[in-house]
Amino acid sequence: MKKQLILSLALMVTLFSFAQKKELKKLEKAIKNNNYSEAKAMVSQLEPMLGSMDDKMKSKFYFASAKAFYANGAGAPADLQKALENFNKVDGKHVSEFEQTKQVIKNEFLTKANAAYSSKNFVEAAKLFSILYDLDSADQEYLYFAAISAISGQDYDLALKFYKELNKIGYDGVKTEYYATNKETGKEEVFAKNVRDLYVNKTKTHINPGERETESKKGEITKNIALIYLNQGKKEEALAAIKEAREANPDDINLIITEANTQYQLGNVDEYALLIKQAVDKDPNNVDLLYNLGVLSAETGKNDEAKAYYEKTLAIDPNYVNALTNMASLLLSDEQAIIEEMNGLGSSAKDDKRYDELKGQRLELYKSAVPYLEKVLSISDDNIDAARTLVNIYIAIDEGAKAKALKEKYGI
C-alpha cells in the first residue's frame, strides 16, 4: 500500500510536469506566430505553476514570458519593463540571446525617452529614463536625465526622488572630453577619442588636441534638491541638504553659491553676502558673483560699493548687459537728491548760483550714464527701456538729433 501511494504521487508529479511543458509549448508557439496578446494571457495561466517548476523550466518560462511582453519591440513601456524583469531571471542557454534583446530594448527605450522629452512630455520622459537606469544601473546618467525631465515637467516629488538617489550613489557626472580645433573654422570641437584622433592624425582637419574633465554636477543636484525643498516649504531640509553636500565638498564653489542663494531666499541677507564673498575669494574673476554682490550692495543702499562691484564686473566682461544697465541706473539714482535740493532753493542770488551749479551736476550725471546705455543698446538692440531712458537723456543734454534717431528706430 505504501509503495502504491509513492507510485501515485510520482505519477501526479509527472502528469503535472507534462501539463506545464504542454502549456509552455503553446506559449512558445503563440510567440512564434506573433500572437502576443494570446501569449500574455498564457503567461498569466502559467505563473501560478512557477512554484512547482524546476530551474530549467523556470528559465524557459521567464524567457518566453519576456518575449511575450517584448512583443518584438511593439510592447508598451509597462510591458517592456515587465519583459526586462523576466529577462533578468533567465539563465543558461538563453543568456546570450537575452543580452542581444536587452540592448535592442535599451535602444528603443532611449528613442522613446528622447522623443517624449523633445515633445515636452517631460514626466513620461522621466519615467522612461528611469526604466533605462533600472535596466542598466551602471549608466547613472540615465537617472540624471530622469531627474532633469521630472523637474522640467514640474513633478517635483518625482524629481526629488531621483536627485536624492543620485546623491546616494555619489553621481557627479564628470566625464573626459576629447577636443581639437577645426582648421577651417578655428573653433574647438568635442569628439569621441577615436574620432578626435582620426581627425588629428589621419585626415589632418583638426589641430591642438587635448582632453579635460567636465564640470561636476554635484552642485547642480544639491541646488535642485534645495529648491524643491524650498518649493515644498521645507526650509530646514533645504539647508541641511546643502550643508551635508558642502561637508563632503567644502571647496565646491557651486555648492557655496547654492547655499548663498538659499540663504537669500530665506531672507538671511548677511549670510548670503558672506557666502558670496567666500565664493569670490575662490573665483575672483567670476562676473556673476561680482554682479550679485553689486546687486546686494545696491539693495542695501551701499551705492558706492555697488558701483565698485559693477566696475569690476565690466572690467572682466565689458558686455555684461545687466551690469551696464544697473550701473546706469545707479548713476541716475543720484538725480533725486539733486532735484530735491533744487526744489528747496529760494530766489536769492546765492540760491540762483547754487541752482545753476546743481543744474550742471545734473547734466553731468546724465552724461555719465550715456556710455553705459549706449553700450546696452549696441549689445541688446531690443531693450526698449534703455532706449526710452536714453531718448530722455539726449533731450536733456541737447542731443536732439540722437534723440530723434532713437525715436524713429524704436517708435517711441
mmCIF file of C-alpha atoms in Angstrom:
data_model
loop_
_atom_site.group_PDB
_atom_site.id
_atom_site.type_symbol
_atom_site.label_atom_id
_atom_site.label_comp_id
_atom_site.label_asym_id
_atom_site.label_seq_id
_atom_site.Cartn_x
_atom_site.Cartn_y
_atom_site.Cartn_z
ATOM 1 C CA MET A 1 0.000 0.000 0.000
ATOM 2 C CA LYS A 2 2.846 2.311 0.890
ATOM 3 C CA LYS A 3 4.552 1.592 -2.437
ATOM 4 C CA GLN A 4 1.318 2.279 -4.315
ATOM 5 C CA LEU A 5 0.999 5.700 -2.639
ATOM 6 C CA ILE A 6 4.553 6.626 -3.631
ATOM 7 C CA LEU A 7 3.844 5.452 -7.147
ATOM 8 C CA SER A 8 0.678 7.555 -7.291
ATOM 9 C CA LEU A 9 2.471 10.708 -6.121
ATOM 10 C CA ALA A 10 5.215 10.147 -8.656
ATOM 11 C CA LEU A 11 2.598 9.792 -11.351
ATOM 12 C CA MET A 12 0.914 13.053 -10.270
ATOM 13 C CA VAL A 13 4.204 14.946 -10.440
ATOM 14 C CA THR A 14 4.922 13.504 -13.874
ATOM 15 C CA LEU A 15 1.471 14.453 -15.144
ATOM 16 C CA PHE A 16 1.780 17.968 -13.679
ATOM 17 C CA SER A 17 5.192 18.432 -15.291
ATOM 18 C CA PHE A 18 3.779 17.204 -18.591
ATOM 19 C CA ALA A 19 0.957 19.770 -18.331
ATOM 20 C CA GLN A 20 3.473 22.527 -17.698
ATOM 21 C CA LYS A 21 5.541 21.534 -20.713
ATOM 22 C CA LYS A 22 2.421 21.386 -22.842
ATOM 23 C CA GLU A 23 1.302 24.877 -21.802
ATOM 24 C CA LEU A 24 4.832 26.209 -22.243
ATOM 25 C CA LYS A 25 4.937 24.851 -25.788
ATOM 26 C CA LYS A 26 1.631 26.609 -26.506
ATOM 27 C CA LEU A 27 3.138 29.828 -25.173
ATOM 28 C CA GLU A 28 6.226 29.437 -27.361
ATOM 29 C CA LYS A 29 4.018 28.681 -30.395
ATOM 30 C CA ALA A 30 1.913 31.838 -29.802
ATOM 31 C CA ILE A 31 5.136 33.882 -29.672
ATOM 32 C CA LYS A 32 6.448 32.228 -32.841
ATOM 33 C CA ASN A 33 3.169 33.192 -34.583
ATOM 34 C CA ASN A 34 3.457 36.790 -33.258
ATOM 35 C CA ASN A 35 0.198 36.341 -31.325
ATOM 36 C CA TYR A 36 1.402 38.330 -28.335
ATOM 37 C CA SER A 37 -1.967 39.051 -26.738
ATOM 38 C CA GLU A 38 -2.631 35.287 -26.550
ATOM 39 C CA ALA A 39 0.925 34.735 -25.318
ATOM 40 C CA LYS A 40 0.484 37.224 -22.449
ATOM 41 C CA ALA A 41 -2.761 35.517 -21.467
ATOM 42 C CA MET A 42 -0.952 32.184 -21.342
ATOM 43 C CA VAL A 43 1.801 33.735 -19.202
ATOM 44 C CA SER A 44 -0.892 34.556 -16.640
ATOM 45 C CA GLN A 45 -2.082 30.942 -16.714
ATOM 46 C CA LEU A 46 1.431 29.563 -16.201
ATOM 47 C CA GLU A 47 2.547 31.940 -13.429
ATOM 48 C CA PRO A 48 0.675 30.019 -10.654
ATOM 49 C CA MET A 49 2.645 26.905 -11.664
ATOM 50 C CA LEU A 50 6.076 28.523 -11.094
ATOM 51 C CA GLY A 51 6.446 27.043 -7.617
ATOM 52 C CA SER A 52 6.419 23.500 -8.962
ATOM 53 C CA MET A 53 8.745 24.120 -11.951
ATOM 54 C CA ASP A 54 12.383 23.051 -11.907
ATOM 55 C CA ASP A 55 15.088 25.655 -12.623
ATOM 56 C CA LYS A 56 15.429 24.692 -16.261
ATOM 57 C CA MET A 57 11.703 25.041 -16.925
ATOM 58 C CA LYS A 58 11.544 28.310 -14.968
ATOM 59 C CA SER A 59 14.272 29.757 -17.146
ATOM 60 C CA LYS A 60 12.350 28.709 -20.281
ATOM 61 C CA PHE A 61 9.185 30.237 -18.868
ATOM 62 C CA TYR A 62 10.839 33.562 -18.000
ATOM 63 C CA PHE A 63 12.473 33.733 -21.413
ATOM 64 C CA ALA A 64 9.176 33.041 -23.197
ATOM 65 C CA SER A 65 7.322 35.443 -20.911
ATOM 66 C CA ALA A 66 9.857 38.170 -21.609
ATOM 67 C CA LYS A 67 9.450 37.677 -25.357
ATOM 68 C CA ALA A 68 5.666 37.797 -24.975
ATOM 69 C CA PHE A 69 5.753 41.185 -23.232
ATOM 70 C CA TYR A 70 8.514 42.459 -25.505
ATOM 71 C CA ALA A 71 6.226 41.691 -28.483
ATOM 72 C CA ASN A 72 9.075 42.114 -30.933
ATOM 73 C CA GLY A 73 9.505 45.739 -29.819
ATOM 74 C CA ALA A 74 5.828 46.700 -30.014
ATOM 75 C CA GLY A 75 5.151 46.452 -26.286
ATOM 76 C CA ALA A 76 4.014 49.458 -24.288
ATOM 77 C CA PRO A 77 6.554 50.868 -21.777
ATOM 78 C CA ALA A 78 4.955 48.922 -18.912
ATOM 79 C CA ASP A 79 5.137 45.697 -20.966
ATOM 80 C CA LEU A 80 8.751 46.375 -21.926
ATOM 81 C CA GLN A 81 9.603 46.874 -18.278
ATOM 82 C CA LYS A 82 7.905 43.566 -17.459
ATOM 83 C CA ALA A 83 9.887 41.958 -20.275
ATOM 84 C CA LEU A 84 13.136 43.238 -18.776
ATOM 85 C CA GLU A 85 12.201 41.962 -15.320
ATOM 86 C CA ASN A 86 11.639 38.491 -16.764
ATOM 87 C CA PHE A 87 14.749 38.634 -18.952
ATOM 88 C CA ASN A 88 16.789 39.285 -15.810
ATOM 89 C CA LYS A 89 15.576 35.950 -14.379
ATOM 90 C CA VAL A 90 16.771 33.952 -17.378
ATOM 91 C CA ASP A 91 19.856 31.737 -17.122
ATOM 92 C CA GLY A 92 21.589 29.003 -19.065
ATOM 93 C CA LYS A 93 21.480 28.877 -22.847
ATOM 94 C CA HIS A 94 19.138 31.863 -23.170
ATOM 95 C CA VAL A 95 21.518 34.406 -21.595
ATOM 96 C CA SER A 96 23.333 35.234 -24.830
ATOM 97 C CA GLU A 97 20.109 35.881 -26.725
ATOM 98 C CA PHE A 98 18.826 37.862 -23.746
ATOM 99 C CA GLU A 99 21.800 40.245 -23.840
ATOM 100 C CA GLN A 100 21.187 40.987 -27.511
ATOM 101 C CA THR A 101 17.487 41.628 -26.940
ATOM 102 C CA LYS A 102 18.261 43.697 -23.846
ATOM 103 C CA GLN A 103 20.374 46.086 -25.942
ATOM 104 C CA VAL A 104 17.596 46.367 -28.508
ATOM 105 C CA ILE A 105 15.111 47.219 -25.741
ATOM 106 C CA LYS A 106 17.532 49.801 -24.294
ATOM 107 C CA ASN A 107 17.790 51.478 -27.683
ATOM 108 C CA GLU A 108 14.008 51.533 -28.050
ATOM 109 C CA PHE A 109 13.526 52.996 -24.579
ATOM 110 C CA LEU A 110 16.159 55.635 -25.317
ATOM 111 C CA THR A 111 14.452 56.562 -28.583
ATOM 112 C CA LYS A 112 11.083 56.848 -26.835
ATOM 113 C CA ALA A 113 12.563 58.813 -23.924
ATOM 114 C CA ASN A 114 14.255 61.298 -26.249
ATOM 115 C CA ALA A 115 11.077 61.651 -28.308
ATOM 116 C CA ALA A 116 8.999 62.276 -25.181
ATOM 117 C CA TYR A 117 11.466 64.906 -23.988
ATOM 118 C CA SER A 118 11.591 66.613 -27.390
ATOM 119 C CA SER A 119 7.790 66.809 -27.474
ATOM 120 C CA LYS A 120 7.858 68.324 -23.940
ATOM 121 C CA ASN A 121 6.171 65.256 -22.443
ATOM 122 C CA PHE A 122 8.663 65.557 -19.613
ATOM 123 C CA VAL A 123 7.072 63.305 -16.988
ATOM 124 C CA GLU A 124 6.782 60.448 -19.493
ATOM 125 C CA ALA A 125 10.431 61.026 -20.457
ATOM 126 C CA ALA A 126 11.396 60.913 -16.765
ATOM 127 C CA LYS A 127 9.721 57.536 -16.325
ATOM 128 C CA LEU A 128 11.349 56.132 -19.457
ATOM 129 C CA PHE A 129 14.828 57.330 -18.441
ATOM 130 C CA SER A 130 14.223 55.831 -15.006
ATOM 131 C CA ILE A 131 13.395 52.472 -16.584
ATOM 132 C CA LEU A 132 16.633 52.710 -18.582
ATOM 133 C CA TYR A 133 18.541 53.245 -15.348
ATOM 134 C CA ASP A 134 16.791 50.232 -13.778
ATOM 135 C CA LEU A 135 17.812 48.231 -16.827
ATOM 136 C CA ASP A 136 21.431 49.327 -16.613
ATOM 137 C CA SER A 137 22.257 50.918 -13.259
ATOM 138 C CA ALA A 138 25.913 51.183 -14.308
ATOM 139 C CA ASP A 139 24.869 54.021 -16.615
ATOM 140 C CA GLN A 140 23.993 56.564 -13.932
ATOM 141 C CA GLU A 141 23.454 59.309 -16.496
ATOM 142 C CA TYR A 142 20.016 57.861 -17.262
ATOM 143 C CA LEU A 143 18.957 58.637 -13.688
ATOM 144 C CA TYR A 144 20.282 62.184 -14.097
ATOM 145 C CA PHE A 145 18.238 62.593 -17.286
ATOM 146 C CA ALA A 146 15.205 61.230 -15.422
ATOM 147 C CA ALA A 147 15.663 63.895 -12.737
ATOM 148 C CA ILE A 148 16.109 66.690 -15.303
ATOM 149 C CA SER A 149 12.974 65.542 -17.143
ATOM 150 C CA ALA A 150 10.914 65.333 -13.958
ATOM 151 C CA ILE A 151 11.872 68.823 -12.828
ATOM 152 C CA SER A 152 11.144 70.165 -16.322
ATOM 153 C CA GLY A 153 7.701 68.573 -16.048
ATOM 154 C CA GLN A 154 7.241 70.166 -12.597
ATOM 155 C CA ASP A 155 6.768 66.779 -10.959
ATOM 156 C CA TYR A 156 8.884 67.845 -8.011
ATOM 157 C CA ASP A 157 8.219 64.783 -5.863
ATOM 158 C CA LEU A 158 9.475 62.511 -8.646
ATOM 159 C CA ALA A 159 12.440 64.798 -9.336
ATOM 160 C CA LEU A 160 13.368 64.830 -5.640
ATOM 161 C CA LYS A 161 13.286 61.034 -5.570
ATOM 162 C CA PHE A 162 15.716 60.861 -8.489
ATOM 163 C CA TYR A 163 18.010 63.621 -7.199
ATOM 164 C CA LYS A 164 18.250 62.002 -3.760
ATOM 165 C CA GLU A 165 19.132 58.694 -5.407
ATOM 166 C CA LEU A 166 21.839 60.477 -7.451
ATOM 167 C CA ASN A 167 23.281 61.876 -4.222
ATOM 168 C CA LYS A 168 23.101 58.454 -2.593
ATOM 169 C CA ILE A 169 25.077 56.743 -5.370
ATOM 170 C CA GLY A 170 27.598 59.608 -5.481
ATOM 171 C CA TYR A 171 26.899 60.666 -9.055
ATOM 172 C CA ASP A 172 28.916 63.687 -10.188
ATOM 173 C CA GLY A 173 28.524 63.467 -13.971
ATOM 174 C CA VAL A 174 32.226 64.125 -14.549
ATOM 175 C CA LYS A 175 33.394 62.821 -17.918
ATOM 176 C CA THR A 176 36.522 63.151 -20.001
ATOM 177 C CA GLU A 177 36.055 65.345 -23.080
ATOM 178 C CA TYR A 178 38.339 64.954 -26.077
ATOM 179 C CA TYR A 179 38.650 68.068 -28.217
ATOM 180 C CA ALA A 180 40.559 69.588 -31.102
ATOM 181 C CA THR A 181 40.434 72.800 -33.136
ATOM 182 C CA ASN A 182 38.886 72.765 -36.607
ATOM 183 C CA LYS A 183 41.470 74.228 -39.011
ATOM 184 C CA GLU A 184 38.841 75.669 -41.322
ATOM 185 C CA THR A 185 36.601 77.372 -38.752
ATOM 186 C CA GLY A 186 39.132 77.922 -35.977
ATOM 187 C CA LYS A 187 36.568 76.609 -33.485
ATOM 188 C CA GLU A 188 37.152 73.978 -30.846
ATOM 189 C CA GLU A 189 35.081 70.809 -31.244
ATOM 190 C CA VAL A 190 34.451 67.835 -28.938
ATOM 191 C CA PHE A 191 34.557 64.225 -30.182
ATOM 192 C CA ALA A 192 34.839 60.649 -29.048
ATOM 193 C CA LYS A 193 38.554 59.947 -28.532
ATOM 194 C CA ASN A 194 38.936 57.688 -31.576
ATOM 195 C CA VAL A 195 37.177 60.212 -33.844
ATOM 196 C CA ARG A 196 39.263 63.088 -32.493
ATOM 197 C CA ASP A 197 42.471 61.100 -33.085
ATOM 198 C CA LEU A 198 41.329 60.257 -36.617
ATOM 199 C CA TYR A 199 40.768 63.923 -37.493
ATOM 200 C CA VAL A 200 44.073 64.994 -35.971
ATOM 201 C CA ASN A 201 46.355 62.174 -37.083
ATOM 202 C CA LYS A 202 44.806 60.898 -40.314
ATOM 203 C CA THR A 203 42.620 63.444 -42.092
ATOM 204 C CA LYS A 204 44.609 66.376 -40.600
ATOM 205 C CA THR A 205 41.488 68.557 -40.478
ATOM 206 C CA HIS A 206 41.997 69.392 -36.798
ATOM 207 C CA ILE A 207 44.857 70.610 -34.616
ATOM 208 C CA ASN A 208 45.672 71.285 -30.957
ATOM 209 C CA PRO A 209 44.134 68.097 -29.491
ATOM 210 C CA GLY A 210 43.535 67.883 -25.770
ATOM 211 C CA GLU A 211 41.383 66.421 -23.063
ATOM 212 C CA ARG A 212 39.703 67.773 -19.931
ATOM 213 C CA GLU A 213 37.272 66.785 -17.229
ATOM 214 C CA THR A 214 33.745 68.178 -17.449
ATOM 215 C CA GLU A 215 32.368 70.164 -14.538
ATOM 216 C CA SER A 216 30.861 68.215 -11.646
ATOM 217 C CA LYS A 217 27.059 68.172 -11.444
ATOM 218 C CA LYS A 218 27.035 67.717 -7.660
ATOM 219 C CA GLY A 219 26.394 71.417 -7.103
ATOM 220 C CA GLU A 220 23.519 71.438 -9.571
ATOM 221 C CA ILE A 221 21.969 68.343 -7.990
ATOM 222 C CA THR A 222 22.186 69.785 -4.489
ATOM 223 C CA LYS A 223 20.839 73.123 -5.712
ATOM 224 C CA ASN A 224 17.796 71.450 -7.227
ATOM 225 C CA ILE A 225 17.190 69.370 -4.098
ATOM 226 C CA ALA A 226 17.292 72.573 -2.069
ATOM 227 C CA LEU A 227 14.988 74.406 -4.490
ATOM 228 C CA ILE A 228 12.464 71.550 -4.398
ATOM 229 C CA TYR A 229 12.509 71.554 -0.610
ATOM 230 C CA LEU A 230 12.029 75.328 -0.626
ATOM 231 C CA ASN A 231 9.158 74.938 -3.091
ATOM 232 C CA GLN A 232 7.603 72.476 -0.648
ATOM 233 C CA GLY A 233 8.112 74.886 2.246
ATOM 234 C CA LYS A 234 10.756 72.621 3.825
ATOM 235 C CA LYS A 235 13.390 75.262 4.587
ATOM 236 C CA GLU A 236 15.353 73.279 7.147
ATOM 237 C CA GLU A 237 15.597 70.275 4.824
ATOM 238 C CA ALA A 238 16.886 72.569 2.078
ATOM 239 C CA LEU A 239 19.701 73.948 4.203
ATOM 240 C CA ALA A 240 20.509 70.511 5.616
ATOM 241 C CA ALA A 241 20.886 69.074 2.108
ATOM 242 C CA ILE A 242 23.304 71.833 1.122
ATOM 243 C CA LYS A 243 25.347 71.701 4.314
ATOM 244 C CA GLU A 244 25.707 67.932 4.005
ATOM 245 C CA ALA A 245 26.948 68.317 0.444
ATOM 246 C CA ARG A 246 29.362 71.080 1.475
ATOM 247 C CA GLU A 247 30.832 68.932 4.227
ATOM 248 C CA ALA A 248 31.787 66.384 1.595
ATOM 249 C CA ASN A 249 32.909 69.045 -0.919
ATOM 250 C CA PRO A 250 33.947 72.155 1.075
ATOM 251 C CA ASP A 251 35.738 73.827 -1.849
ATOM 252 C CA ASP A 252 32.984 73.302 -4.428
ATOM 253 C CA ILE A 253 32.153 76.865 -5.470
ATOM 254 C CA ASN A 254 28.791 75.841 -6.942
ATOM 255 C CA LEU A 255 27.717 74.466 -3.566
ATOM 256 C CA ILE A 256 28.794 77.704 -1.859
ATOM 257 C CA ILE A 257 26.697 79.670 -4.349
ATOM 258 C CA THR A 258 23.758 77.294 -3.850
ATOM 259 C CA GLU A 259 23.884 77.807 -0.099
ATOM 260 C CA ALA A 260 24.178 81.561 -0.627
ATOM 261 C CA ASN A 261 21.108 81.659 -2.856
ATOM 262 C CA THR A 262 19.159 79.523 -0.396
ATOM 263 C CA GLN A 263 20.091 81.834 2.456
ATOM 264 C CA TYR A 264 18.956 84.775 0.334
ATOM 265 C CA GLN A 265 15.585 83.144 -0.348
ATOM 266 C CA LEU A 266 15.204 82.582 3.380
ATOM 267 C CA GLY A 267 15.827 86.283 3.970
ATOM 268 C CA ASN A 268 19.282 85.793 5.519
ATOM 269 C CA VAL A 269 20.938 88.617 3.589
ATOM 270 C CA ASP A 270 24.063 88.877 5.765
ATOM 271 C CA GLU A 271 24.737 85.154 5.451
ATOM 272 C CA TYR A 272 24.177 85.419 1.701
ATOM 273 C CA ALA A 273 26.732 88.237 1.379
ATOM 274 C CA LEU A 274 29.289 86.332 3.452
ATOM 275 C CA LEU A 275 28.962 83.210 1.306
ATOM 276 C CA ILE A 276 29.125 85.123 -1.975
ATOM 277 C CA LYS A 277 32.322 86.820 -0.794
ATOM 278 C CA GLN A 278 33.741 83.389 0.040
ATOM 279 C CA ALA A 279 32.900 82.302 -3.491
ATOM 280 C CA VAL A 280 34.551 85.431 -4.949
ATOM 281 C CA ASP A 281 37.699 84.686 -2.949
ATOM 282 C CA LYS A 282 37.841 81.279 -4.610
ATOM 283 C CA ASP A 283 36.940 82.610 -8.067
ATOM 284 C CA PRO A 284 37.823 86.340 -8.227
ATOM 285 C CA ASN A 285 37.077 86.623 -11.946
ATOM 286 C CA ASN A 286 33.552 85.205 -11.735
ATOM 287 C CA VAL A 287 31.485 88.043 -13.178
ATOM 288 C CA ASP A 288 28.182 86.594 -11.984
ATOM 289 C CA LEU A 289 29.362 86.602 -8.374
ATOM 290 C CA LEU A 290 30.704 90.151 -8.618
ATOM 291 C CA TYR A 291 27.478 91.287 -10.243
ATOM 292 C CA ASN A 292 25.389 89.653 -7.499
ATOM 293 C CA LEU A 293 27.419 91.446 -4.852
ATOM 294 C CA GLY A 294 26.742 94.678 -6.726
ATOM 295 C CA VAL A 295 23.011 93.989 -6.696
ATOM 296 C CA LEU A 296 23.085 93.162 -2.985
ATOM 297 C CA SER A 297 25.028 96.337 -2.184
ATOM 298 C CA ALA A 298 22.547 98.435 -4.176
ATOM 299 C CA GLU A 299 19.575 96.818 -2.453
ATOM 300 C CA THR A 300 21.046 97.651 0.960
ATOM 301 C CA GLY A 301 21.734 101.269 -0.024
ATOM 302 C CA LYS A 302 25.515 100.926 -0.429
ATOM 303 C CA ASN A 303 25.633 102.587 -3.838
ATOM 304 C CA ASP A 304 29.363 103.317 -3.909
ATOM 305 C CA GLU A 305 30.115 99.693 -3.058
ATOM 306 C CA ALA A 306 27.637 98.550 -5.740
ATOM 307 C CA LYS A 307 29.326 100.753 -8.358
ATOM 308 C CA ALA A 308 32.700 99.273 -7.432
ATOM 309 C CA TYR A 309 31.387 95.723 -7.942
ATOM 310 C CA TYR A 310 29.783 96.651 -11.262
ATOM 311 C CA GLU A 311 33.042 98.252 -12.400
ATOM 312 C CA LYS A 312 34.927 95.049 -11.509
ATOM 313 C CA THR A 313 32.341 93.049 -13.418
ATOM 314 C CA LEU A 314 32.668 95.244 -16.506
ATOM 315 C CA ALA A 315 36.453 95.233 -16.319
ATOM 316 C CA ILE A 316 36.313 91.467 -16.824
ATOM 317 C CA ASP A 317 33.322 91.400 -19.196
ATOM 318 C CA PRO A 318 32.632 94.785 -20.842
ATOM 319 C CA ASN A 319 29.488 93.353 -22.487
ATOM 320 C CA TYR A 320 27.748 92.243 -19.279
ATOM 321 C CA VAL A 321 24.383 93.844 -20.062
ATOM 322 C CA ASN A 322 22.867 93.649 -16.585
ATOM 323 C CA ALA A 323 25.908 95.303 -15.031
ATOM 324 C CA LEU A 324 25.811 98.049 -17.678
ATOM 325 C CA THR A 325 22.105 98.633 -17.078
ATOM 326 C CA ASN A 326 22.425 98.672 -13.303
ATOM 327 C CA MET A 327 25.430 100.980 -13.442
ATOM 328 C CA ALA A 328 23.438 103.496 -15.481
ATOM 329 C CA SER A 329 20.527 103.141 -13.088
ATOM 330 C CA LEU A 330 22.755 103.737 -10.075
ATOM 331 C CA LEU A 331 24.247 106.866 -11.633
ATOM 332 C CA LEU A 332 20.803 108.221 -12.456
ATOM 333 C CA SER A 333 19.537 107.440 -8.953
ATOM 334 C CA ASP A 334 21.709 110.295 -7.656
ATOM 335 C CA GLU A 335 19.438 112.664 -9.572
ATOM 336 C CA GLN A 336 16.735 112.553 -6.900
ATOM 337 C CA ALA A 337 18.909 114.230 -4.269
ATOM 338 C CA ILE A 338 19.835 116.967 -6.759
ATOM 339 C CA ILE A 339 16.179 117.579 -7.669
ATOM 340 C CA GLU A 340 15.159 117.796 -4.016
ATOM 341 C CA GLU A 341 17.855 120.370 -3.310
ATOM 342 C CA MET A 342 16.916 122.383 -6.412
ATOM 343 C CA ASN A 343 13.268 122.420 -5.385
ATOM 344 C CA GLY A 344 14.183 123.614 -1.917
ATOM 345 C CA LEU A 345 16.105 126.672 -3.067
ATOM 346 C CA GLY A 346 14.792 130.201 -2.821
ATOM 347 C CA SER A 347 15.173 133.153 -5.220
ATOM 348 C CA SER A 348 18.222 134.879 -3.770
ATOM 349 C CA ALA A 349 21.355 135.429 -5.823
ATOM 350 C CA LYS A 350 23.119 132.803 -3.752
ATOM 351 C CA ASP A 351 20.311 130.312 -4.372
ATOM 352 C CA ASP A 352 20.302 131.106 -8.076
ATOM 353 C CA LYS A 353 24.010 130.403 -8.227
ATOM 354 C CA ARG A 354 23.535 127.106 -6.366
ATOM 355 C CA TYR A 355 20.675 126.212 -8.687
ATOM 356 C CA ASP A 356 22.932 126.659 -11.717
ATOM 357 C CA GLU A 357 25.603 124.502 -10.057
ATOM 358 C CA LEU A 358 23.085 121.759 -9.374
ATOM 359 C CA LYS A 359 21.738 122.002 -12.899
ATOM 360 C CA GLY A 360 25.267 121.482 -14.195
ATOM 361 C CA GLN A 361 25.759 118.496 -11.880
ATOM 362 C CA ARG A 362 22.516 117.018 -13.143
ATOM 363 C CA LEU A 363 23.622 117.335 -16.770
ATOM 364 C CA GLU A 364 26.998 115.757 -15.956
ATOM 365 C CA LEU A 365 25.180 112.929 -14.203
ATOM 366 C CA TYR A 366 23.087 112.347 -17.338
ATOM 367 C CA LYS A 367 26.197 112.365 -19.497
ATOM 368 C CA SER A 368 27.928 109.832 -17.214
ATOM 369 C CA ALA A 369 25.079 107.354 -17.765
ATOM 370 C CA VAL A 370 25.041 107.725 -21.573
ATOM 371 C CA PRO A 371 28.014 105.405 -22.403
ATOM 372 C CA TYR A 372 26.511 102.561 -20.375
ATOM 373 C CA LEU A 373 23.083 102.856 -22.001
ATOM 374 C CA GLU A 374 24.573 103.197 -25.488
ATOM 375 C CA LYS A 375 26.599 100.049 -24.838
ATOM 376 C CA VAL A 376 23.454 98.227 -23.691
ATOM 377 C CA LEU A 377 21.701 99.073 -26.969
ATOM 378 C CA SER A 378 24.726 98.040 -29.028
ATOM 379 C CA ILE A 379 24.554 94.597 -27.401
ATOM 380 C CA SER A 380 20.834 94.231 -26.756
ATOM 381 C CA ASP A 381 19.164 96.046 -29.638
ATOM 382 C CA ASP A 382 15.629 95.242 -28.443
ATOM 383 C CA ASN A 383 15.997 96.845 -24.997
ATOM 384 C CA ILE A 384 13.176 99.358 -25.284
ATOM 385 C CA ASP A 385 13.535 100.596 -21.674
ATOM 386 C CA ALA A 386 17.154 101.547 -22.232
ATOM 387 C CA ALA A 387 16.164 103.269 -25.493
ATOM 388 C CA ARG A 388 13.450 105.343 -23.766
ATOM 389 C CA THR A 389 15.804 106.399 -20.977
ATOM 390 C CA LEU A 390 18.465 107.349 -23.500
ATOM 391 C CA VAL A 391 15.984 109.439 -25.539
ATOM 392 C CA ASN A 392 15.064 111.432 -22.443
ATOM 393 C CA ILE A 393 18.717 111.971 -21.583
ATOM 394 C CA TYR A 394 19.573 113.083 -25.145
ATOM 395 C CA ILE A 395 16.764 115.645 -24.965
ATOM 396 C CA ALA A 396 18.000 116.907 -21.577
ATOM 397 C CA ILE A 397 21.610 117.331 -22.777
ATOM 398 C CA ASP A 398 20.638 118.967 -26.096
ATOM 399 C CA GLU A 399 21.403 115.962 -28.299
ATOM 400 C CA GLY A 400 18.210 116.372 -30.303
ATOM 401 C CA ALA A 401 19.425 114.582 -33.448
ATOM 402 C CA LYS A 402 20.330 111.469 -31.476
ATOM 403 C CA ALA A 403 17.002 111.544 -29.633
ATOM 404 C CA LYS A 404 15.114 111.823 -32.934
ATOM 405 C CA ALA A 405 17.029 108.912 -34.450
ATOM 406 C CA LEU A 406 16.226 106.666 -31.493
ATOM 407 C CA LYS A 407 12.577 107.695 -31.518
ATOM 408 C CA GLU A 408 12.260 106.762 -35.175
ATOM 409 C CA LYS A 409 14.084 103.460 -34.702
ATOM 410 C CA TYR A 410 12.050 102.284 -31.706
ATOM 411 C CA GLY A 411 8.793 104.072 -32.443
ATOM 412 C CA ILE A 412 8.919 105.859 -29.115
#
